[in-house]
PDB file of C-alpha atoms in Angstrom:
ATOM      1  CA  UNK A   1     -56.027   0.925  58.340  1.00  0.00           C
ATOM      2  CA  UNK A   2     -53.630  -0.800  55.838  1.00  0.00           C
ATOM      3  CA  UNK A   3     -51.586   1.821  53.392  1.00  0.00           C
ATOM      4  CA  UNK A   4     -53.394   1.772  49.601  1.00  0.00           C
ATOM      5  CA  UNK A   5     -50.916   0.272  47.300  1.00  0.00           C
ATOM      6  CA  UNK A   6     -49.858   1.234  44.059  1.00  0.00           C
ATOM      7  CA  UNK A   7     -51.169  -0.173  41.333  1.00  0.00           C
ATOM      8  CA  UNK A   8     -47.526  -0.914  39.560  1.00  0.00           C
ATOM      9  CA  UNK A   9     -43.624  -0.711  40.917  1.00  0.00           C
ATOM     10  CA  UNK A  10     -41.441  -0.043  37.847  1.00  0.00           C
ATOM     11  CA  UNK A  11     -38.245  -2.726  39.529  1.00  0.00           C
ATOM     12  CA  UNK A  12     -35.376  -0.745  38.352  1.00  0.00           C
ATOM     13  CA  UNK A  13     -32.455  -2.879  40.521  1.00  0.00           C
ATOM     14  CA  UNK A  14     -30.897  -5.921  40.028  1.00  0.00           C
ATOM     15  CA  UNK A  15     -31.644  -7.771  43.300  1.00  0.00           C
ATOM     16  CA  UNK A  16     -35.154  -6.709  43.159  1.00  0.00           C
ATOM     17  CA  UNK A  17     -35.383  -8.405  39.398  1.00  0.00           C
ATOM     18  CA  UNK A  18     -33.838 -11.440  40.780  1.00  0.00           C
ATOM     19  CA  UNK A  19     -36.074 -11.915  43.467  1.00  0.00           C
ATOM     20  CA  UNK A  20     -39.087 -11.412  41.651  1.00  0.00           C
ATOM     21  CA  UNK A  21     -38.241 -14.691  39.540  1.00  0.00           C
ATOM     22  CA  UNK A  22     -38.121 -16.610  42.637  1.00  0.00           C
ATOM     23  CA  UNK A  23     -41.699 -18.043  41.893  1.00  0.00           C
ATOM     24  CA  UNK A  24     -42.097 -18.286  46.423  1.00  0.00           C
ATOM     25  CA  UNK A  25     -40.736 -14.996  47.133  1.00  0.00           C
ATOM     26  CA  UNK A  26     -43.496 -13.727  43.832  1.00  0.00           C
ATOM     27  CA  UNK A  27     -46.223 -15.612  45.341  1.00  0.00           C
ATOM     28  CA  UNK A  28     -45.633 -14.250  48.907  1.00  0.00           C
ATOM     29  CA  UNK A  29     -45.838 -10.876  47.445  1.00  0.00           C
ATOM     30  CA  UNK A  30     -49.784 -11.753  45.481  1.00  0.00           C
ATOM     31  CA  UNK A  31     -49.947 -12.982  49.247  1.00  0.00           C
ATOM     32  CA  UNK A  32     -49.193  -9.561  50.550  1.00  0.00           C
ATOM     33  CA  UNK A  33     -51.361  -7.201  49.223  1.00  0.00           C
ATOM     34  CA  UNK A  34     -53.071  -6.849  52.718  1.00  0.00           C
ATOM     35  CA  UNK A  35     -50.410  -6.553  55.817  1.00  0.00           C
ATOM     36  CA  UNK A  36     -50.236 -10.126  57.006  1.00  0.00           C
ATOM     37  CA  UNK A  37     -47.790 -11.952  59.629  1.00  0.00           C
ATOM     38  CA  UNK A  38     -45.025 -14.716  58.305  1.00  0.00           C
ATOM     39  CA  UNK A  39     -46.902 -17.405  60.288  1.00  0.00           C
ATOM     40  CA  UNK A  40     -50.520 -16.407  58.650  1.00  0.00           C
ATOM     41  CA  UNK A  41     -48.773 -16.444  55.206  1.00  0.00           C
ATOM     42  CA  UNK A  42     -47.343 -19.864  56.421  1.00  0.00           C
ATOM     43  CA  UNK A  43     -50.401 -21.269  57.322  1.00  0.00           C
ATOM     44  CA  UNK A  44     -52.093 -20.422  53.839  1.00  0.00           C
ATOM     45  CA  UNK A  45     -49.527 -22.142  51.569  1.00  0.00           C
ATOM     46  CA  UNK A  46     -48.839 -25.008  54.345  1.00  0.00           C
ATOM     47  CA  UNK A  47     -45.214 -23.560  54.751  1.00  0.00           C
ATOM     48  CA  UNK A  48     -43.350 -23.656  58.135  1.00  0.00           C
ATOM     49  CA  UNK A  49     -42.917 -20.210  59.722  1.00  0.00           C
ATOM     50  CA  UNK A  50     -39.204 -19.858  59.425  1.00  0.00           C
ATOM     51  CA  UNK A  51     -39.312 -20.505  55.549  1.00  0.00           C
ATOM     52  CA  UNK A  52     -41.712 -17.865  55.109  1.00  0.00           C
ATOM     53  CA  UNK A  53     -39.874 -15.911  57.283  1.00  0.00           C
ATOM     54  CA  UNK A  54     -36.637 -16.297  55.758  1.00  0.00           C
ATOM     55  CA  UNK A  55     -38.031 -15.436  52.389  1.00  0.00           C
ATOM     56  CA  UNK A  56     -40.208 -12.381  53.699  1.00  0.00           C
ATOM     57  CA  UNK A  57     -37.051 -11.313  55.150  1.00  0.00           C
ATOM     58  CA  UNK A  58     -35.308 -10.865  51.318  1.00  0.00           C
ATOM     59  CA  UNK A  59     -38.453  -9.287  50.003  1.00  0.00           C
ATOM     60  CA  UNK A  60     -37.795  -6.547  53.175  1.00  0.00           C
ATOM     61  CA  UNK A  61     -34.429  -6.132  52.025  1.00  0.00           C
ATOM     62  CA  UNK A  62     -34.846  -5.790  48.485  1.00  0.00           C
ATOM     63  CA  UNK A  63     -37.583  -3.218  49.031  1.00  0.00           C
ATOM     64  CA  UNK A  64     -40.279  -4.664  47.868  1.00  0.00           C
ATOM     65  CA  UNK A  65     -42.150  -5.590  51.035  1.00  0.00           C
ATOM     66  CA  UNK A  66     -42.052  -3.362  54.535  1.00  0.00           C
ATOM     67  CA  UNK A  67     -43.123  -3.674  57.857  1.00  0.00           C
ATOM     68  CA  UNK A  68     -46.413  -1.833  58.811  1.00  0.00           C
ATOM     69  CA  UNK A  69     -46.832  -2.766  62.355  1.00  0.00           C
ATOM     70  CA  UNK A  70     -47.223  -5.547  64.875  1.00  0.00           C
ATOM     71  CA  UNK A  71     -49.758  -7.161  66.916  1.00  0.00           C
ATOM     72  CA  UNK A  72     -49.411  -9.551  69.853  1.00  0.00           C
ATOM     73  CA  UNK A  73     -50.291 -13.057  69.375  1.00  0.00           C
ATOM     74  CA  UNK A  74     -50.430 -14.781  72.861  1.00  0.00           C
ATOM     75  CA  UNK A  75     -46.831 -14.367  74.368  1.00  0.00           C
ATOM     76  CA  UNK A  76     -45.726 -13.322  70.895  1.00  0.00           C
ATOM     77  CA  UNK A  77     -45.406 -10.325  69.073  1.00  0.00           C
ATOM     78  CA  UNK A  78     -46.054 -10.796  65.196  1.00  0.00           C
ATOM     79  CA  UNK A  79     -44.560  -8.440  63.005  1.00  0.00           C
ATOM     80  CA  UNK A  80     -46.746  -7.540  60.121  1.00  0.00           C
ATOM     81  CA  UNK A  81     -45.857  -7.328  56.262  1.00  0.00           C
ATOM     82  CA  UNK A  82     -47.255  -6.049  52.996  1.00  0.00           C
ATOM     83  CA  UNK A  83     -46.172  -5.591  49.397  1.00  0.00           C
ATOM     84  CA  UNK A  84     -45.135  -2.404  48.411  1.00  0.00           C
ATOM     85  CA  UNK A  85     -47.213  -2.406  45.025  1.00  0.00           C
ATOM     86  CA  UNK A  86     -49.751  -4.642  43.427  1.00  0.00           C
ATOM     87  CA  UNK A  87     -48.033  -5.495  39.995  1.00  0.00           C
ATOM     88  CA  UNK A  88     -43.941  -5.381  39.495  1.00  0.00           C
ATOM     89  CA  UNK A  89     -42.548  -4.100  36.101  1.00  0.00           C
ATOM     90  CA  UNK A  90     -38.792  -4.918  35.326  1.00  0.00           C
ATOM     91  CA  UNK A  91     -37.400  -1.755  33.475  1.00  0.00           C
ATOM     92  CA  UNK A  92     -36.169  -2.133  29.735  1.00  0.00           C
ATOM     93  CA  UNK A  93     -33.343  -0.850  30.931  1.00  0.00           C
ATOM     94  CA  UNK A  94     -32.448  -3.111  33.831  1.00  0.00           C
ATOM     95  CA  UNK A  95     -33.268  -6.219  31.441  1.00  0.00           C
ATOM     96  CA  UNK A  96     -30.821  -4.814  28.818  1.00  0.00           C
ATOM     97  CA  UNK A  97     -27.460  -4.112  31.374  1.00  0.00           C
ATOM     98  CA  UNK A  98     -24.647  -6.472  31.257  1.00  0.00           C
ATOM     99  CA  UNK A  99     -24.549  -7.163  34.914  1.00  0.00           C
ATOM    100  CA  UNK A 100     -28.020  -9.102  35.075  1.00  0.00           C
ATOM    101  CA  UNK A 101     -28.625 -10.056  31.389  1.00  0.00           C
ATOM    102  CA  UNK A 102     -26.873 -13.290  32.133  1.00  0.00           C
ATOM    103  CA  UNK A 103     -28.457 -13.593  35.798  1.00  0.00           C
ATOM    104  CA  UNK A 104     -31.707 -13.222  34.781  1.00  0.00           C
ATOM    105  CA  UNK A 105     -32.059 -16.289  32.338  1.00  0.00           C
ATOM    106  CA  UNK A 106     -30.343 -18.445  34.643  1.00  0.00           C
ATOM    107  CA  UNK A 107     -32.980 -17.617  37.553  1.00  0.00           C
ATOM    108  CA  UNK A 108     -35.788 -18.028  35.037  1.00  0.00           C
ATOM    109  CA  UNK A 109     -35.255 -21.192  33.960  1.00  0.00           C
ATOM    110  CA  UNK A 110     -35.053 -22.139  37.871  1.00  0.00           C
ATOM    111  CA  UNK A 111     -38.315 -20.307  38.487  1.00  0.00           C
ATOM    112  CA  UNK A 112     -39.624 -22.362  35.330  1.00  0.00           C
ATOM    113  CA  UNK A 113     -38.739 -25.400  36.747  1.00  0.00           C
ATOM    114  CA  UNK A 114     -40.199 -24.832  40.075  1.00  0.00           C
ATOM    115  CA  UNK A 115     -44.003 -24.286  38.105  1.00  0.00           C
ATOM    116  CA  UNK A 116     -43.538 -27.069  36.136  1.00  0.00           C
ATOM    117  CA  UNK A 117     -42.831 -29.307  39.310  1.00  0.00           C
ATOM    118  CA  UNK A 118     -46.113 -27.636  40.670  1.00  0.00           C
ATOM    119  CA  UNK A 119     -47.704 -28.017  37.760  1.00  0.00           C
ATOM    120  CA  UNK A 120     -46.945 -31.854  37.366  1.00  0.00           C
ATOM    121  CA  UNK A 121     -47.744 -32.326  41.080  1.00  0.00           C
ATOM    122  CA  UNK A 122     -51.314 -30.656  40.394  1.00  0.00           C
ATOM    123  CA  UNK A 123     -51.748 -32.690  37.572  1.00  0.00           C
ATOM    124  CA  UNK A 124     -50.872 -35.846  39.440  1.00  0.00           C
ATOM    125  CA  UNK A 125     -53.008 -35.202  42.120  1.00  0.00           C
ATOM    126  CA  UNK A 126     -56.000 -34.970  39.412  1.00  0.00           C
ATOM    127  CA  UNK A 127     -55.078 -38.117  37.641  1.00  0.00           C
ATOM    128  CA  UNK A 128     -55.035 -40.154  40.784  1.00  0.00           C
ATOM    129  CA  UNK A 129     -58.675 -38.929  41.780  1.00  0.00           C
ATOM    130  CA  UNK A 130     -59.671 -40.030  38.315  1.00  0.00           C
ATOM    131  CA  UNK A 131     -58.063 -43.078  39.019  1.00  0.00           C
ATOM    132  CA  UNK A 132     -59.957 -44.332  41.857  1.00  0.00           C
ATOM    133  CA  UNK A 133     -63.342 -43.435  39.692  1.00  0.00           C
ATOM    134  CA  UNK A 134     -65.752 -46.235  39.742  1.00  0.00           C
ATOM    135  CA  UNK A 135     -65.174 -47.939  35.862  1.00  0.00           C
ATOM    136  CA  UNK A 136     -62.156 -45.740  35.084  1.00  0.00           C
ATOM    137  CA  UNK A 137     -59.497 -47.672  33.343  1.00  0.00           C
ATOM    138  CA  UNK A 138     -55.429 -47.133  34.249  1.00  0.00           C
ATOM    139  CA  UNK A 139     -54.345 -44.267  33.248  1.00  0.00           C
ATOM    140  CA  UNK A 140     -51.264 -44.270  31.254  1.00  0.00           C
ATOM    141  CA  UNK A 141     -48.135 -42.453  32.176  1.00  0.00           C
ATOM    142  CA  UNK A 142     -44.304 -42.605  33.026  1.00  0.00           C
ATOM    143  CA  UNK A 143     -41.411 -41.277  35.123  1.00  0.00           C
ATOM    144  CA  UNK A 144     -37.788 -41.832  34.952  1.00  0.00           C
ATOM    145  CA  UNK A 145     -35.322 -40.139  36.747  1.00  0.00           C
ATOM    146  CA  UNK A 146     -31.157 -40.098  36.666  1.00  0.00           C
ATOM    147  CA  UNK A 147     -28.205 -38.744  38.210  1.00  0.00           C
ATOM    148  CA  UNK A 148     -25.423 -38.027  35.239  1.00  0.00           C
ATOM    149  CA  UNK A 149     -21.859 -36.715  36.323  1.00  0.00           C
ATOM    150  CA  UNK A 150     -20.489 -34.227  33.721  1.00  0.00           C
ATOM    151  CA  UNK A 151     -16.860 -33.806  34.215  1.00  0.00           C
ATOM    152  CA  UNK A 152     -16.843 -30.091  32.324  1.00  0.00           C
ATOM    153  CA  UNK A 153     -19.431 -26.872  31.766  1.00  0.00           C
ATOM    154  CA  UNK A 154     -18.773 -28.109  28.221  1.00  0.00           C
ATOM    155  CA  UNK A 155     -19.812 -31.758  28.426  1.00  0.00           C
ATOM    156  CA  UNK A 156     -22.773 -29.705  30.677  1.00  0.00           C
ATOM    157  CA  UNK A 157     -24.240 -27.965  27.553  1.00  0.00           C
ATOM    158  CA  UNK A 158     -22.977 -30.746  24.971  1.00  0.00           C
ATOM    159  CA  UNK A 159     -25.315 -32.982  27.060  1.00  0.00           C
ATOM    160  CA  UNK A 160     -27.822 -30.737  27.821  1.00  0.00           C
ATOM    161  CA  UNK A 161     -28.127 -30.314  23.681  1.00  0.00           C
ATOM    162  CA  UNK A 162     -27.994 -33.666  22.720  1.00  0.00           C
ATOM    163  CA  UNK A 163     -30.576 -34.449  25.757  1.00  0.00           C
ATOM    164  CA  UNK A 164     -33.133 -31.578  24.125  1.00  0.00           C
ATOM    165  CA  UNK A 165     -32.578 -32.854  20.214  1.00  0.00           C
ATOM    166  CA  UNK A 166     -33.607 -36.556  21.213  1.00  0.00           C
ATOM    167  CA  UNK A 167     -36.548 -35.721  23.049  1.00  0.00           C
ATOM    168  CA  UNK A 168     -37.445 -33.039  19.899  1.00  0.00           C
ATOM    169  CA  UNK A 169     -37.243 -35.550  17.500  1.00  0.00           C
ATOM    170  CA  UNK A 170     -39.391 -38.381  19.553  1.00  0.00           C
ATOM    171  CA  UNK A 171     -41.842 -35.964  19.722  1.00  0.00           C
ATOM    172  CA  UNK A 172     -41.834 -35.340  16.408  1.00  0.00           C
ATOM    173  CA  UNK A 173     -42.057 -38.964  15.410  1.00  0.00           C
ATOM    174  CA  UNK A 174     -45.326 -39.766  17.421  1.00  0.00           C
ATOM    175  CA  UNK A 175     -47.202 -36.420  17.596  1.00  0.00           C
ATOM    176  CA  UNK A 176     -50.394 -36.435  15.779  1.00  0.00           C
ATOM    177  CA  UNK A 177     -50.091 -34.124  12.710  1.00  0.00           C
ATOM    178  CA  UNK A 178     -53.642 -33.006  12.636  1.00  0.00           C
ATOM    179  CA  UNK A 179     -53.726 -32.658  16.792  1.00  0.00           C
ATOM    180  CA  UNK A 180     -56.344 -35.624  17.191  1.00  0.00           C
ATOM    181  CA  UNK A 181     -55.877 -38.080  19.737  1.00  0.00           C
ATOM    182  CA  UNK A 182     -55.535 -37.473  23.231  1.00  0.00           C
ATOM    183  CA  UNK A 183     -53.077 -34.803  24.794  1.00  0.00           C
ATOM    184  CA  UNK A 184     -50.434 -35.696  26.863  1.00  0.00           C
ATOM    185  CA  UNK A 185     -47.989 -33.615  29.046  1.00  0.00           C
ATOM    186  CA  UNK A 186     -44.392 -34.225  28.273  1.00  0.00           C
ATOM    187  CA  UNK A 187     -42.023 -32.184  30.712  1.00  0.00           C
ATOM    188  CA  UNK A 188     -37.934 -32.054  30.407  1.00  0.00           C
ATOM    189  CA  UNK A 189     -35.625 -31.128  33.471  1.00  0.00           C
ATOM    190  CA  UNK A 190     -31.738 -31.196  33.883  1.00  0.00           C
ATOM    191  CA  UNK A 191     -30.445 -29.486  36.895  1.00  0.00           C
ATOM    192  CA  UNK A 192     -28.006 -29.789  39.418  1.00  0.00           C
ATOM    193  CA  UNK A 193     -28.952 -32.189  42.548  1.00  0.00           C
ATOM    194  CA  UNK A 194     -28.465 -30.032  45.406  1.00  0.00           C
ATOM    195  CA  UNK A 195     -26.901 -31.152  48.718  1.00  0.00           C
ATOM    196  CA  UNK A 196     -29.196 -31.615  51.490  1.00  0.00           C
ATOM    197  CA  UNK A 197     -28.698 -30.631  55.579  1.00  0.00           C
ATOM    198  CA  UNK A 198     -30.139 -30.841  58.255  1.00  0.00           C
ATOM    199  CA  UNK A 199     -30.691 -27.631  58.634  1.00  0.00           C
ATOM    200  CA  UNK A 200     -33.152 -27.651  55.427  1.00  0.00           C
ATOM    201  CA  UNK A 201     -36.242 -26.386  56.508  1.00  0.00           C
ATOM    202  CA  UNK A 202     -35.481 -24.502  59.556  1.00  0.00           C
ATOM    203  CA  UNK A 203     -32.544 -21.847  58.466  1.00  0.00           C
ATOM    204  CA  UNK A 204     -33.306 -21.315  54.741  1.00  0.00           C
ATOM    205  CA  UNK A 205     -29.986 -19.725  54.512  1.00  0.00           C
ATOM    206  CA  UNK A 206     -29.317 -21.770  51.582  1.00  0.00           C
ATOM    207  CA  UNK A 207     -32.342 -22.075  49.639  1.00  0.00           C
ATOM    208  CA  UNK A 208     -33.172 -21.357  46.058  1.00  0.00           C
TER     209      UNK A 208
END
């Protein structure tokens, strides 16, 4: 019979902090709430095994999953997870010390960026059904991606400002000042382009 959770975990350590803003490792743990296998959480998000594995695997070690058991699955033997609490609470304290004050808006903006990408790709997904609608007309919208080398962590944030001021002010110039009109999602990403192996995938050794 699977262990009754807590209803909150008050995430008084550093690595635990960090790996809640990983916004995989966070939904793993929603995912968790009932003991479940790696490959049944893989199956539910469409995730290989070994991804979920790998990730599981830091939850585990950070404390904030454990292992309740195992079951055999044909000539394996699956080794069951769940979530130590239901909700996860960073301390004031922990968000206040010097050692993960500067971590912690670092791996937020990451986690940030990984919605948004989810977001946009929902959002996509939605338009392009409307699309194909019987007497629905184009629907309007734009993508442009670029790879800029910086030479310094100060032409980094010098560009990163200047990049942030020009889309502010375009948005200023054309947004409706009485909020009529349609609504349109604008989204702004700069981020370092990660090298790729061929590894990626299977040994998640590496990943975000």
């Amino acid at each position: 019979m699977p262990t009754p959770l807590p209803d909150q975990l008050l995430v008084e350590s550093p690595e635990q902090a960090l790996a809640l803003l990983n916004p995989l490792r966070a939904e793993l743990l929603s995912r968790l709430e009932q003991p479940a296998s790696a490959s049944e959480v893989a199956r539910s998000l469409g995730e290989t095994p070994q991804r979920i594995n790998y990730h599981i695997k830091a939850l585990e070690k950070a404390g904030l999953v454990r292992r309740t058991g195992s079951r055999q699955v044909k000539n394996l033997v699956e080794v069951l997870y769940q979530a130590v609490a239901r909700t996860f609470v960073i301390s004031d304290a922990l968000a206040a010390s010097a050692g993960v004050r500067g971590k912690l808006p670092e791996q937020g903006a990451l986690a940030g960026l990984a919605r948004t990408a989810e977001a946009m790709r929902r959002d996509a997904l939605l338009l392009l059904e409307r699309a194909e609608s019987p007497g629905e007309a184009d629907v309007p919208s734009a993508v442009l991606t670029s790879t800029v080398r910086l030479a310094s962590e100060a032409d980094r944030q010098a560009f990163v400002r200047d990049y942030l001021a020009a889309v502010e002010e375009v948005v200023r110039r054309y947004a409706s000042p009485d909020e009529s009109g349609e609504a349109y999602t604008a989204a702004l990403a700069v981020y370092p382009r990660p090298e790729r192996t061929e590894a990626q995938g299977k040994d998640e050794g590496a990943d975000e």
